[in-house]
Amino acid sequence: AAFLAAWSRHVSACAERIPPGRRLVLRTHELDRSHARLAAFLDIPLDSLDRRRGHLNRSTAAVPLDTLVAREHVADVVHATCGAGLARHFPEVAGWDDVERIWRDDASADARP
């Protein structure tokens, strides 16, 4: 809960203090296909970004979180500490299953030609 609360405060502070034209919001599950937006925002060449390492730290846990802590508890803590920020950036996410769905759908989209 403490980590999530700190993360939520940080995201909220950035959203409040950084003018919209000076910030770029990249949704986590879309990082692998956001390189062009990032390069344009930073005004750098697209080929200067290392596109192979976009999700280098994704799922680094040895075991899934829900094998250690009940999903309902995690969902309650996330909602209590991060609900407003998540609603702003991920309006289609209402719960754990939605998170899994957007990652799965995103992977399916990346696999398409």
PDB file of N, CA and C in Angstrom:
ATOM      1  N   ALA A   1       0.828  -1.196   0.000  1.00  0.00           N
ATOM      2  CA  ALA A   1       0.000   0.000   0.000  1.00  0.00           C
ATOM      3  C   ALA A   1       0.874   1.263   0.000  1.00  0.00           C
ATOM      4  N   ALA A   2       1.975   1.244   0.762  1.00  0.00           N
ATOM      5  CA  ALA A   2       2.844   2.420   0.843  1.00  0.00           C
ATOM      6  C   ALA A   2       3.477   2.727  -0.519  1.00  0.00           C
ATOM      7  N   PHE A   3       3.945   1.692  -1.204  1.00  0.00           N
ATOM      8  CA  PHE A   3       4.546   1.895  -2.522  1.00  0.00           C
ATOM      9  C   PHE A   3       3.514   2.449  -3.497  1.00  0.00           C
ATOM     10  N   LEU A   4       2.327   1.862  -3.522  1.00  0.00           N
ATOM     11  CA  LEU A   4       1.277   2.327  -4.430  1.00  0.00           C
ATOM     12  C   LEU A   4       0.852   3.761  -4.114  1.00  0.00           C
ATOM     13  N   ALA A   5       0.774   4.087  -2.841  1.00  0.00           N
ATOM     14  CA  ALA A   5       0.398   5.460  -2.456  1.00  0.00           C
ATOM     15  C   ALA A   5       1.462   6.455  -2.925  1.00  0.00           C
ATOM     16  N   ALA A   6       2.732   6.107  -2.763  1.00  0.00           N
ATOM     17  CA  ALA A   6       3.813   6.992  -3.219  1.00  0.00           C
ATOM     18  C   ALA A   6       3.770   7.152  -4.733  1.00  0.00           C
ATOM     19  N   TRP A   7       3.555   6.045  -5.447  1.00  0.00           N
ATOM     20  CA  TRP A   7       3.452   6.096  -6.908  1.00  0.00           C
ATOM     21  C   TRP A   7       2.288   6.984  -7.322  1.00  0.00           C
ATOM     22  N   SER A   8       1.150   6.818  -6.667  1.00  0.00           N
ATOM     23  CA  SER A   8      -0.038   7.608  -6.989  1.00  0.00           C
ATOM     24  C   SER A   8       0.195   9.099  -6.748  1.00  0.00           C
ATOM     25  N   ARG A   9       0.830   9.435  -5.634  1.00  0.00           N
ATOM     26  CA  ARG A   9       1.145  10.856  -5.350  1.00  0.00           C
ATOM     27  C   ARG A   9       2.066  11.424  -6.413  1.00  0.00           C
ATOM     28  N   HIS A  10       3.056  10.650  -6.823  1.00  0.00           N
ATOM     29  CA  HIS A  10       4.001  11.108  -7.843  1.00  0.00           C
ATOM     30  C   HIS A  10       3.290  11.367  -9.172  1.00  0.00           C
ATOM     31  N   VAL A  11       2.470  10.426  -9.613  1.00  0.00           N
ATOM     32  CA  VAL A  11       1.747  10.580 -10.875  1.00  0.00           C
ATOM     33  C   VAL A  11       0.802  11.787 -10.798  1.00  0.00           C
ATOM     34  N   SER A  12       0.105  11.936  -9.696  1.00  0.00           N
ATOM     35  CA  SER A  12      -0.814  13.075  -9.535  1.00  0.00           C
ATOM     36  C   SER A  12      -0.060  14.400  -9.542  1.00  0.00           C
ATOM     37  N   ALA A  13       1.073  14.445  -8.849  1.00  0.00           N
ATOM     38  CA  ALA A  13       1.868  15.677  -8.809  1.00  0.00           C
ATOM     39  C   ALA A  13       2.357  16.037 -10.211  1.00  0.00           C
ATOM     40  N   CYS A  14       2.800  15.056 -10.969  1.00  0.00           N
ATOM     41  CA  CYS A  14       3.249  15.318 -12.344  1.00  0.00           C
ATOM     42  C   CYS A  14       2.101  15.831 -13.195  1.00  0.00           C
ATOM     43  N   ALA A  15       0.937  15.197 -13.089  1.00  0.00           N
ATOM     44  CA  ALA A  15      -0.227  15.607 -13.879  1.00  0.00           C
ATOM     45  C   ALA A  15      -0.660  17.024 -13.532  1.00  0.00           C
ATOM     46  N   GLU A  16      -0.522  17.405 -12.276  1.00  0.00           N
ATOM     47  CA  GLU A  16      -0.933  18.743 -11.844  1.00  0.00           C
ATOM     48  C   GLU A  16       0.092  19.810 -12.197  1.00  0.00           C
ATOM     49  N   ARG A  17       1.367  19.480 -12.164  1.00  0.00           N
ATOM     50  CA  ARG A  17       2.421  20.495 -12.286  1.00  0.00           C
ATOM     51  C   ARG A  17       3.021  20.633 -13.675  1.00  0.00           C
ATOM     52  N   ILE A  18       2.963  19.581 -14.467  1.00  0.00           N
ATOM     53  CA  ILE A  18       3.553  19.645 -15.804  1.00  0.00           C
ATOM     54  C   ILE A  18       2.454  20.000 -16.799  1.00  0.00           C
ATOM     55  N   PRO A  19       2.614  21.107 -17.509  1.00  0.00           N
ATOM     56  CA  PRO A  19       1.584  21.510 -18.475  1.00  0.00           C
ATOM     57  C   PRO A  19       1.366  20.417 -19.528  1.00  0.00           C
ATOM     58  N   PRO A  20       0.140  20.248 -19.997  1.00  0.00           N
ATOM     59  CA  PRO A  20      -0.162  19.190 -20.970  1.00  0.00           C
ATOM     60  C   PRO A  20       0.773  19.172 -22.182  1.00  0.00           C
ATOM     61  N   GLY A  21       1.165  20.323 -22.681  1.00  0.00           N
ATOM     62  CA  GLY A  21       2.043  20.379 -23.848  1.00  0.00           C
ATOM     63  C   GLY A  21       3.476  19.979 -23.561  1.00  0.00           C
ATOM     64  N   ARG A  22       3.811  19.855 -22.298  1.00  0.00           N
ATOM     65  CA  ARG A  22       5.183  19.512 -21.900  1.00  0.00           C
ATOM     66  C   ARG A  22       5.302  18.087 -21.372  1.00  0.00           C
ATOM     67  N   ARG A  23       4.232  17.315 -21.446  1.00  0.00           N
ATOM     68  CA  ARG A  23       4.290  15.936 -20.945  1.00  0.00           C
ATOM     69  C   ARG A  23       3.737  14.980 -21.995  1.00  0.00           C
ATOM     70  N   LEU A  24       4.222  13.760 -21.916  1.00  0.00           N
ATOM     71  CA  LEU A  24       3.765  12.699 -22.799  1.00  0.00           C
ATOM     72  C   LEU A  24       3.390  11.521 -21.920  1.00  0.00           C
ATOM     73  N   VAL A  25       2.169  11.063 -22.051  1.00  0.00           N
ATOM     74  CA  VAL A  25       1.707   9.909 -21.282  1.00  0.00           C
ATOM     75  C   VAL A  25       1.719   8.703 -22.212  1.00  0.00           C
ATOM     76  N   LEU A  26       2.523   7.712 -21.847  1.00  0.00           N
ATOM     77  CA  LEU A  26       2.582   6.461 -22.590  1.00  0.00           C
ATOM     78  C   LEU A  26       2.052   5.368 -21.685  1.00  0.00           C
ATOM     79  N   ARG A  27       0.994   4.725 -22.107  1.00  0.00           N
ATOM     80  CA  ARG A  27       0.402   3.662 -21.304  1.00  0.00           C
ATOM     81  C   ARG A  27       1.315   2.433 -21.353  1.00  0.00           C
ATOM     82  N   THR A  28       1.535   1.850 -20.211  1.00  0.00           N
ATOM     83  CA  THR A  28       2.525   0.788 -20.049  1.00  0.00           C
ATOM     84  C   THR A  28       2.400  -0.310 -21.090  1.00  0.00           C
ATOM     85  N   HIS A  29       1.209  -0.821 -21.300  1.00  0.00           N
ATOM     86  CA  HIS A  29       1.043  -1.944 -22.225  1.00  0.00           C
ATOM     87  C   HIS A  29       1.229  -1.533 -23.683  1.00  0.00           C
ATOM     88  N   GLU A  30       1.362  -0.239 -23.949  1.00  0.00           N
ATOM     89  CA  GLU A  30       1.545   0.246 -25.312  1.00  0.00           C
ATOM     90  C   GLU A  30       2.979   0.687 -25.606  1.00  0.00           C
ATOM     91  N   LEU A  31       3.884   0.481 -24.669  1.00  0.00           N
ATOM     92  CA  LEU A  31       5.254   0.963 -24.834  1.00  0.00           C
ATOM     93  C   LEU A  31       5.924   0.426 -26.094  1.00  0.00           C
ATOM     94  N   ASP A  32       5.716  -0.846 -26.396  1.00  0.00           N
ATOM     95  CA  ASP A  32       6.382  -1.450 -27.549  1.00  0.00           C
ATOM     96  C   ASP A  32       5.998  -0.822 -28.881  1.00  0.00           C
ATOM     97  N   ARG A  33       4.881  -0.113 -28.931  1.00  0.00           N
ATOM     98  CA  ARG A  33       4.503   0.525 -30.191  1.00  0.00           C
ATOM     99  C   ARG A  33       4.376   2.047 -30.046  1.00  0.00           C
ATOM    100  N   SER A  34       5.042   2.608 -29.066  1.00  0.00           N
ATOM    101  CA  SER A  34       4.984   4.048 -28.821  1.00  0.00           C
ATOM    102  C   SER A  34       6.293   4.761 -29.153  1.00  0.00           C
ATOM    103  N   HIS A  35       7.210   4.060 -29.789  1.00  0.00           N
ATOM    104  CA  HIS A  35       8.517   4.659 -30.055  1.00  0.00           C
ATOM    105  C   HIS A  35       8.425   5.909 -30.927  1.00  0.00           C
ATOM    106  N   ALA A  36       7.581   5.882 -31.935  1.00  0.00           N
ATOM    107  CA  ALA A  36       7.465   7.044 -32.824  1.00  0.00           C
ATOM    108  C   ALA A  36       6.944   8.259 -32.064  1.00  0.00           C
ATOM    109  N   ARG A  37       5.948   8.048 -31.207  1.00  0.00           N
ATOM    110  CA  ARG A  37       5.418   9.168 -30.399  1.00  0.00           C
ATOM    111  C   ARG A  37       6.486   9.713 -29.466  1.00  0.00           C
ATOM    112  N   LEU A  38       7.250   8.808 -28.837  1.00  0.00           N
ATOM    113  CA  LEU A  38       8.295   9.228 -27.910  1.00  0.00           C
ATOM    114  C   LEU A  38       9.392  10.001 -28.642  1.00  0.00           C
ATOM    115  N   ALA A  39       9.840   9.491 -29.768  1.00  0.00           N
ATOM    116  CA  ALA A  39      10.884  10.179 -30.536  1.00  0.00           C
ATOM    117  C   ALA A  39      10.416  11.555 -30.989  1.00  0.00           C
ATOM    118  N   ALA A  40       9.171  11.637 -31.458  1.00  0.00           N
ATOM    119  CA  ALA A  40       8.636  12.937 -31.897  1.00  0.00           C
ATOM    120  C   ALA A  40       8.550  13.907 -30.726  1.00  0.00           C
ATOM    121  N   PHE A  41       8.081  13.422 -29.583  1.00  0.00           N
ATOM    122  CA  PHE A  41       7.962  14.277 -28.407  1.00  0.00           C
ATOM    123  C   PHE A  41       9.335  14.798 -27.962  1.00  0.00           C
ATOM    124  N   LEU A  42      10.342  13.927 -27.997  1.00  0.00           N
ATOM    125  CA  LEU A  42      11.685  14.309 -27.576  1.00  0.00           C
ATOM    126  C   LEU A  42      12.473  15.009 -28.675  1.00  0.00           C
ATOM    127  N   ASP A  43      11.908  15.029 -29.882  1.00  0.00           N
ATOM    128  CA  ASP A  43      12.567  15.608 -31.055  1.00  0.00           C
ATOM    129  C   ASP A  43      13.932  14.956 -31.284  1.00  0.00           C
ATOM    130  N   ILE A  44      13.907  13.614 -31.307  1.00  0.00           N
ATOM    131  CA  ILE A  44      15.114  12.840 -31.561  1.00  0.00           C
ATOM    132  C   ILE A  44      14.821  11.855 -32.699  1.00  0.00           C
ATOM    133  N   PRO A  45      15.851  11.343 -33.348  1.00  0.00           N
ATOM    134  CA  PRO A  45      15.613  10.356 -34.406  1.00  0.00           C
ATOM    135  C   PRO A  45      15.017   9.066 -33.839  1.00  0.00           C
ATOM    136  N   LEU A  46      14.049   8.526 -34.535  1.00  0.00           N
ATOM    137  CA  LEU A  46      13.406   7.294 -34.098  1.00  0.00           C
ATOM    138  C   LEU A  46      14.420   6.167 -33.949  1.00  0.00           C
ATOM    139  N   ASP A  47      15.371   6.093 -34.862  1.00  0.00           N
ATOM    140  CA  ASP A  47      16.338   4.994 -34.804  1.00  0.00           C
ATOM    141  C   ASP A  47      17.339   5.129 -33.651  1.00  0.00           C
ATOM    142  N   SER A  48      17.257   6.210 -32.900  1.00  0.00           N
ATOM    143  CA  SER A  48      18.135   6.346 -31.729  1.00  0.00           C
ATOM    144  C   SER A  48      17.565   5.644 -30.496  1.00  0.00           C
ATOM    145  N   LEU A  49      16.323   5.177 -30.588  1.00  0.00           N
ATOM    146  CA  LEU A  49      15.699   4.459 -29.479  1.00  0.00           C
ATOM    147  C   LEU A  49      15.953   2.967 -29.615  1.00  0.00           C
ATOM    148  N   ASP A  50      16.286   2.327 -28.516  1.00  0.00           N
ATOM    149  CA  ASP A  50      16.500   0.882 -28.494  1.00  0.00           C
ATOM    150  C   ASP A  50      15.137   0.210 -28.365  1.00  0.00           C
ATOM    151  N   ARG A  51      14.594  -0.241 -29.460  1.00  0.00           N
ATOM    152  CA  ARG A  51      13.242  -0.791 -29.485  1.00  0.00           C
ATOM    153  C   ARG A  51      13.167  -2.209 -28.936  1.00  0.00           C
ATOM    154  N   ARG A  52      14.285  -2.855 -28.724  1.00  0.00           N
ATOM    155  CA  ARG A  52      14.286  -4.240 -28.233  1.00  0.00           C
ATOM    156  C   ARG A  52      14.109  -4.332 -26.725  1.00  0.00           C
ATOM    157  N   ARG A  53      14.254  -3.238 -26.001  1.00  0.00           N
ATOM    158  CA  ARG A  53      14.281  -3.296 -24.553  1.00  0.00           C
ATOM    159  C   ARG A  53      13.098  -2.574 -23.901  1.00  0.00           C
ATOM    160  N   GLY A  54      12.003  -2.434 -24.628  1.00  0.00           N
ATOM    161  CA  GLY A  54      10.854  -1.688 -24.147  1.00  0.00           C
ATOM    162  C   GLY A  54      10.206  -2.236 -22.885  1.00  0.00           C
ATOM    163  N   HIS A  55      10.215  -3.528 -22.734  1.00  0.00           N
ATOM    164  CA  HIS A  55       9.604  -4.157 -21.562  1.00  0.00           C
ATOM    165  C   HIS A  55      10.626  -5.002 -20.814  1.00  0.00           C
ATOM    166  N   LEU A  56      11.820  -4.498 -20.714  1.00  0.00           N
ATOM    167  CA  LEU A  56      12.905  -5.248 -20.098  1.00  0.00           C
ATOM    168  C   LEU A  56      12.578  -5.714 -18.682  1.00  0.00           C
ATOM    169  N   ASN A  57      11.900  -4.898 -17.897  1.00  0.00           N
ATOM    170  CA  ASN A  57      11.618  -5.241 -16.501  1.00  0.00           C
ATOM    171  C   ASN A  57      10.202  -5.743 -16.271  1.00  0.00           C
ATOM    172  N   ARG A  58       9.484  -6.026 -17.321  1.00  0.00           N
ATOM    173  CA  ARG A  58       8.115  -6.510 -17.166  1.00  0.00           C
ATOM    174  C   ARG A  58       8.106  -7.915 -16.572  1.00  0.00           C
ATOM    175  N   SER A  59       7.256  -8.108 -15.597  1.00  0.00           N
ATOM    176  CA  SER A  59       7.063  -9.423 -14.973  1.00  0.00           C
ATOM    177  C   SER A  59       8.363 -10.024 -14.462  1.00  0.00           C
ATOM    178  N   THR A  60       9.112  -9.233 -13.728  1.00  0.00           N
ATOM    179  CA  THR A  60      10.374  -9.740 -13.198  1.00  0.00           C
ATOM    180  C   THR A  60      10.179 -10.543 -11.923  1.00  0.00           C
ATOM    181  N   ALA A  61       8.976 -10.555 -11.381  1.00  0.00           N
ATOM    182  CA  ALA A  61       8.727 -11.321 -10.158  1.00  0.00           C
ATOM    183  C   ALA A  61       8.895 -12.809 -10.433  1.00  0.00           C
ATOM    184  N   ALA A  62       9.429 -13.510  -9.453  1.00  0.00           N
ATOM    185  CA  ALA A  62       9.651 -14.951  -9.606  1.00  0.00           C
ATOM    186  C   ALA A  62       8.329 -15.711  -9.685  1.00  0.00           C
ATOM    187  N   VAL A  63       7.319 -15.200  -8.987  1.00  0.00           N
ATOM    188  CA  VAL A  63       5.989 -15.824  -9.003  1.00  0.00           C
ATOM    189  C   VAL A  63       4.947 -14.721  -9.176  1.00  0.00           C
ATOM    190  N   PRO A  64       3.819 -15.032  -9.770  1.00  0.00           N
ATOM    191  CA  PRO A  64       2.759 -14.020  -9.922  1.00  0.00           C
ATOM    192  C   PRO A  64       2.280 -13.509  -8.561  1.00  0.00           C
ATOM    193  N   LEU A  65       1.997 -12.215  -8.493  1.00  0.00           N
ATOM    194  CA  LEU A  65       1.568 -11.584  -7.246  1.00  0.00           C
ATOM    195  C   LEU A  65       0.363 -12.279  -6.635  1.00  0.00           C
ATOM    196  N   ASP A  66      -0.581 -12.692  -7.485  1.00  0.00           N
ATOM    197  CA  ASP A  66      -1.805 -13.280  -6.940  1.00  0.00           C
ATOM    198  C   ASP A  66      -1.604 -14.687  -6.370  1.00  0.00           C
ATOM    199  N   THR A  67      -0.394 -15.227  -6.474  1.00  0.00           N
ATOM    200  CA  THR A  67      -0.110 -16.486  -5.771  1.00  0.00           C
ATOM    201  C   THR A  67       0.378 -16.213  -4.354  1.00  0.00           C
ATOM    202  N   LEU A  68       0.725 -14.956  -4.078  1.00  0.00           N
ATOM    203  CA  LEU A  68       1.222 -14.573  -2.755  1.00  0.00           C
ATOM    204  C   LEU A  68       0.175 -13.852  -1.917  1.00  0.00           C
ATOM    205  N   VAL A  69      -0.667 -13.077  -2.593  1.00  0.00           N
ATOM    206  CA  VAL A  69      -1.674 -12.248  -1.920  1.00  0.00           C
ATOM    207  C   VAL A  69      -2.988 -12.406  -2.683  1.00  0.00           C
ATOM    208  N   ALA A  70      -4.075 -12.467  -1.964  1.00  0.00           N
ATOM    209  CA  ALA A  70      -5.385 -12.622  -2.595  1.00  0.00           C
ATOM    210  C   ALA A  70      -5.662 -11.475  -3.570  1.00  0.00           C
ATOM    211  N   ARG A  71      -6.153 -11.821  -4.752  1.00  0.00           N
ATOM    212  CA  ARG A  71      -6.485 -10.812  -5.765  1.00  0.00           C
ATOM    213  C   ARG A  71      -7.397  -9.728  -5.203  1.00  0.00           C
ATOM    214  N   GLU A  72      -8.381 -10.125  -4.424  1.00  0.00           N
ATOM    215  CA  GLU A  72      -9.341  -9.167  -3.878  1.00  0.00           C
ATOM    216  C   GLU A  72      -8.640  -8.133  -3.002  1.00  0.00           C
ATOM    217  N   HIS A  73      -7.671  -8.575  -2.225  1.00  0.00           N
ATOM    218  CA  HIS A  73      -6.935  -7.646  -1.363  1.00  0.00           C
ATOM    219  C   HIS A  73      -6.124  -6.663  -2.212  1.00  0.00           C
ATOM    220  N   VAL A  74      -5.425  -7.185  -3.208  1.00  0.00           N
ATOM    221  CA  VAL A  74      -4.644  -6.318  -4.094  1.00  0.00           C
ATOM    222  C   VAL A  74      -5.564  -5.329  -4.790  1.00  0.00           C
ATOM    223  N   ALA A  75      -6.683  -5.804  -5.304  1.00  0.00           N
ATOM    224  CA  ALA A  75      -7.630  -4.921  -5.988  1.00  0.00           C
ATOM    225  C   ALA A  75      -8.148  -3.833  -5.058  1.00  0.00           C
ATOM    226  N   ASP A  76      -8.438  -4.180  -3.817  1.00  0.00           N
ATOM    227  CA  ASP A  76      -8.918  -3.189  -2.849  1.00  0.00           C
ATOM    228  C   ASP A  76      -7.859  -2.129  -2.562  1.00  0.00           C
ATOM    229  N   VAL A  77      -6.627  -2.561  -2.372  1.00  0.00           N
ATOM    230  CA  VAL A  77      -5.535  -1.621  -2.077  1.00  0.00           C
ATOM    231  C   VAL A  77      -5.272  -0.723  -3.284  1.00  0.00           C
ATOM    232  N   VAL A  78      -5.240  -1.315  -4.484  1.00  0.00           N
ATOM    233  CA  VAL A  78      -5.020  -0.516  -5.695  1.00  0.00           C
ATOM    234  C   VAL A  78      -6.136   0.503  -5.853  1.00  0.00           C
ATOM    235  N   HIS A  79      -7.373   0.081  -5.690  1.00  0.00           N
ATOM    236  CA  HIS A  79      -8.497   1.009  -5.829  1.00  0.00           C
ATOM    237  C   HIS A  79      -8.413   2.145  -4.804  1.00  0.00           C
ATOM    238  N   ALA A  80      -8.099   1.817  -3.567  1.00  0.00           N
ATOM    239  CA  ALA A  80      -8.046   2.831  -2.516  1.00  0.00           C
ATOM    240  C   ALA A  80      -6.905   3.825  -2.716  1.00  0.00           C
ATOM    241  N   THR A  81      -5.778   3.360  -3.208  1.00  0.00           N
ATOM    242  CA  THR A  81      -4.613   4.242  -3.304  1.00  0.00           C
ATOM    243  C   THR A  81      -4.410   4.856  -4.680  1.00  0.00           C
ATOM    244  N   CYS A  82      -4.860   4.183  -5.726  1.00  0.00           N
ATOM    245  CA  CYS A  82      -4.557   4.619  -7.092  1.00  0.00           C
ATOM    246  C   CYS A  82      -5.785   4.785  -7.983  1.00  0.00           C
ATOM    247  N   GLY A  83      -6.951   4.609  -7.431  1.00  0.00           N
ATOM    248  CA  GLY A  83      -8.168   4.593  -8.231  1.00  0.00           C
ATOM    249  C   GLY A  83      -8.356   5.792  -9.130  1.00  0.00           C
ATOM    250  N   ALA A  84      -8.138   6.987  -8.616  1.00  0.00           N
ATOM    251  CA  ALA A  84      -8.369   8.198  -9.426  1.00  0.00           C
ATOM    252  C   ALA A  84      -7.397   8.270 -10.598  1.00  0.00           C
ATOM    253  N   GLY A  85      -6.127   8.001 -10.342  1.00  0.00           N
ATOM    254  CA  GLY A  85      -5.128   8.042 -11.412  1.00  0.00           C
ATOM    255  C   GLY A  85      -5.362   6.972 -12.459  1.00  0.00           C
ATOM    256  N   LEU A  86      -5.712   5.790 -12.010  1.00  0.00           N
ATOM    257  CA  LEU A  86      -5.993   4.720 -12.960  1.00  0.00           C
ATOM    258  C   LEU A  86      -7.207   5.048 -13.816  1.00  0.00           C
ATOM    259  N   ALA A  87      -8.215   5.614 -13.209  1.00  0.00           N
ATOM    260  CA  ALA A  87      -9.422   5.984 -13.965  1.00  0.00           C
ATOM    261  C   ALA A  87      -9.096   7.028 -15.028  1.00  0.00           C
ATOM    262  N   ARG A  88      -8.168   7.925 -14.727  1.00  0.00           N
ATOM    263  CA  ARG A  88      -7.792   8.974 -15.675  1.00  0.00           C
ATOM    264  C   ARG A  88      -7.045   8.381 -16.872  1.00  0.00           C
ATOM    265  N   HIS A  89      -6.104   7.475 -16.625  1.00  0.00           N
ATOM    266  CA  HIS A  89      -5.252   6.955 -17.697  1.00  0.00           C
ATOM    267  C   HIS A  89      -5.712   5.614 -18.270  1.00  0.00           C
ATOM    268  N   PHE A  90      -6.510   4.879 -17.504  1.00  0.00           N
ATOM    269  CA  PHE A  90      -6.992   3.570 -17.942  1.00  0.00           C
ATOM    270  C   PHE A  90      -8.493   3.453 -17.670  1.00  0.00           C
ATOM    271  N   PRO A  91      -9.311   4.270 -18.337  1.00  0.00           N
ATOM    272  CA  PRO A  91     -10.751   4.252 -18.034  1.00  0.00           C
ATOM    273  C   PRO A  91     -11.422   2.917 -18.327  1.00  0.00           C
ATOM    274  N   GLU A  92     -10.828   2.099 -19.182  1.00  0.00           N
ATOM    275  CA  GLU A  92     -11.424   0.812 -19.519  1.00  0.00           C
ATOM    276  C   GLU A  92     -11.103  -0.282 -18.502  1.00  0.00           C
ATOM    277  N   VAL A  93     -10.314   0.040 -17.481  1.00  0.00           N
ATOM    278  CA  VAL A  93      -9.925  -0.957 -16.481  1.00  0.00           C
ATOM    279  C   VAL A  93     -10.767  -0.790 -15.222  1.00  0.00           C
ATOM    280  N   ALA A  94     -11.525  -1.832 -14.923  1.00  0.00           N
ATOM    281  CA  ALA A  94     -12.329  -1.828 -13.700  1.00  0.00           C
ATOM    282  C   ALA A  94     -11.804  -2.832 -12.688  1.00  0.00           C
ATOM    283  N   GLY A  95     -10.952  -3.748 -13.132  1.00  0.00           N
ATOM    284  CA  GLY A  95     -10.442  -4.760 -12.218  1.00  0.00           C
ATOM    285  C   GLY A  95      -9.313  -5.562 -12.823  1.00  0.00           C
ATOM    286  N   TRP A  96      -8.873  -6.553 -12.065  1.00  0.00           N
ATOM    287  CA  TRP A  96      -7.730  -7.393 -12.420  1.00  0.00           C
ATOM    288  C   TRP A  96      -7.898  -8.029 -13.793  1.00  0.00           C
ATOM    289  N   ASP A  97      -9.069  -8.555 -14.077  1.00  0.00           N
ATOM    290  CA  ASP A  97      -9.298  -9.218 -15.362  1.00  0.00           C
ATOM    291  C   ASP A  97      -9.133  -8.252 -16.529  1.00  0.00           C
ATOM    292  N   ASP A  98      -9.510  -6.992 -16.334  1.00  0.00           N
ATOM    293  CA  ASP A  98      -9.352  -5.990 -17.388  1.00  0.00           C
ATOM    294  C   ASP A  98      -7.884  -5.727 -17.678  1.00  0.00           C
ATOM    295  N   VAL A  99      -7.053  -5.719 -16.649  1.00  0.00           N
ATOM    296  CA  VAL A  99      -5.614  -5.512 -16.839  1.00  0.00           C
ATOM    297  C   VAL A  99      -5.046  -6.656 -17.669  1.00  0.00           C
ATOM    298  N   GLU A 100      -5.387  -7.866 -17.294  1.00  0.00           N
ATOM    299  CA  GLU A 100      -4.918  -9.014 -18.071  1.00  0.00           C
ATOM    300  C   GLU A 100      -5.405  -8.939 -19.515  1.00  0.00           C
ATOM    301  N   ARG A 101      -6.639  -8.495 -19.706  1.00  0.00           N
ATOM    302  CA  ARG A 101      -7.215  -8.398 -21.055  1.00  0.00           C
ATOM    303  C   ARG A 101      -6.473  -7.386 -21.917  1.00  0.00           C
ATOM    304  N   ILE A 102      -6.175  -6.183 -21.381  1.00  0.00           N
ATOM    305  CA  ILE A 102      -5.520  -5.180 -22.230  1.00  0.00           C
ATOM    306  C   ILE A 102      -4.104  -5.613 -22.590  1.00  0.00           C
ATOM    307  N   TRP A 103      -3.411  -6.304 -21.674  1.00  0.00           N
ATOM    308  CA  TRP A 103      -2.076  -6.824 -22.010  1.00  0.00           C
ATOM    309  C   TRP A 103      -2.198  -7.913 -23.073  1.00  0.00           C
ATOM    310  N   ARG A 104      -3.170  -8.798 -22.923  1.00  0.00           N
ATOM    311  CA  ARG A 104      -3.368  -9.893 -23.879  1.00  0.00           C
ATOM    312  C   ARG A 104      -3.775  -9.324 -25.242  1.00  0.00           C
ATOM    313  N   ASP A 105      -4.720  -8.374 -25.257  1.00  0.00           N
ATOM    314  CA  ASP A 105      -5.166  -7.768 -26.509  1.00  0.00           C
ATOM    315  C   ASP A 105      -4.025  -7.023 -27.183  1.00  0.00           C
ATOM    316  N   ASP A 106      -3.189  -6.368 -26.381  1.00  0.00           N
ATOM    317  CA  ASP A 106      -2.060  -5.635 -26.920  1.00  0.00           C
ATOM    318  C   ASP A 106      -1.060  -6.601 -27.560  1.00  0.00           C
ATOM    319  N   ALA A 107      -0.802  -7.725 -26.907  1.00  0.00           N
ATOM    320  CA  ALA A 107       0.100  -8.726 -27.471  1.00  0.00           C
ATOM    321  C   ALA A 107      -0.460  -9.286 -28.769  1.00  0.00           C
ATOM    322  N   SER A 108      -1.776  -9.489 -28.820  1.00  0.00           N
ATOM    323  CA  SER A 108      -2.408  -9.987 -30.035  1.00  0.00           C
ATOM    324  C   SER A 108      -2.284  -8.963 -31.165  1.00  0.00           C
ATOM    325  N   ALA A 109      -2.435  -7.693 -30.843  1.00  0.00           N
ATOM    326  CA  ALA A 109      -2.312  -6.632 -31.844  1.00  0.00           C
ATOM    327  C   ALA A 109      -0.892  -6.578 -32.386  1.00  0.00           C
ATOM    328  N   ASP A 110       0.099  -6.768 -31.508  1.00  0.00           N
ATOM    329  CA  ASP A 110       1.491  -6.739 -31.950  1.00  0.00           C
ATOM    330  C   ASP A 110       1.827  -7.927 -32.851  1.00  0.00           C
ATOM    331  N   ALA A 111       1.127  -9.040 -32.670  1.00  0.00           N
ATOM    332  CA  ALA A 111       1.406 -10.246 -33.456  1.00  0.00           C
ATOM    333  C   ALA A 111       0.803 -10.170 -34.855  1.00  0.00           C
ATOM    334  N   ARG A 112      -0.157  -9.258 -35.047  1.00  0.00           N
ATOM    335  CA  ARG A 112      -0.790  -9.134 -36.354  1.00  0.00           C
ATOM    336  C   ARG A 112       0.145  -8.450 -37.331  1.00  0.00           C
ATOM    337  N   PRO A 113       0.079  -8.837 -38.623  1.00  0.00           N
ATOM    338  CA  PRO A 113       0.931  -8.192 -39.647  1.00  0.00           C
ATOM    339  C   PRO A 113       0.526  -6.774 -39.907  1.00  0.00           C
TER     340      PRO A 113
END
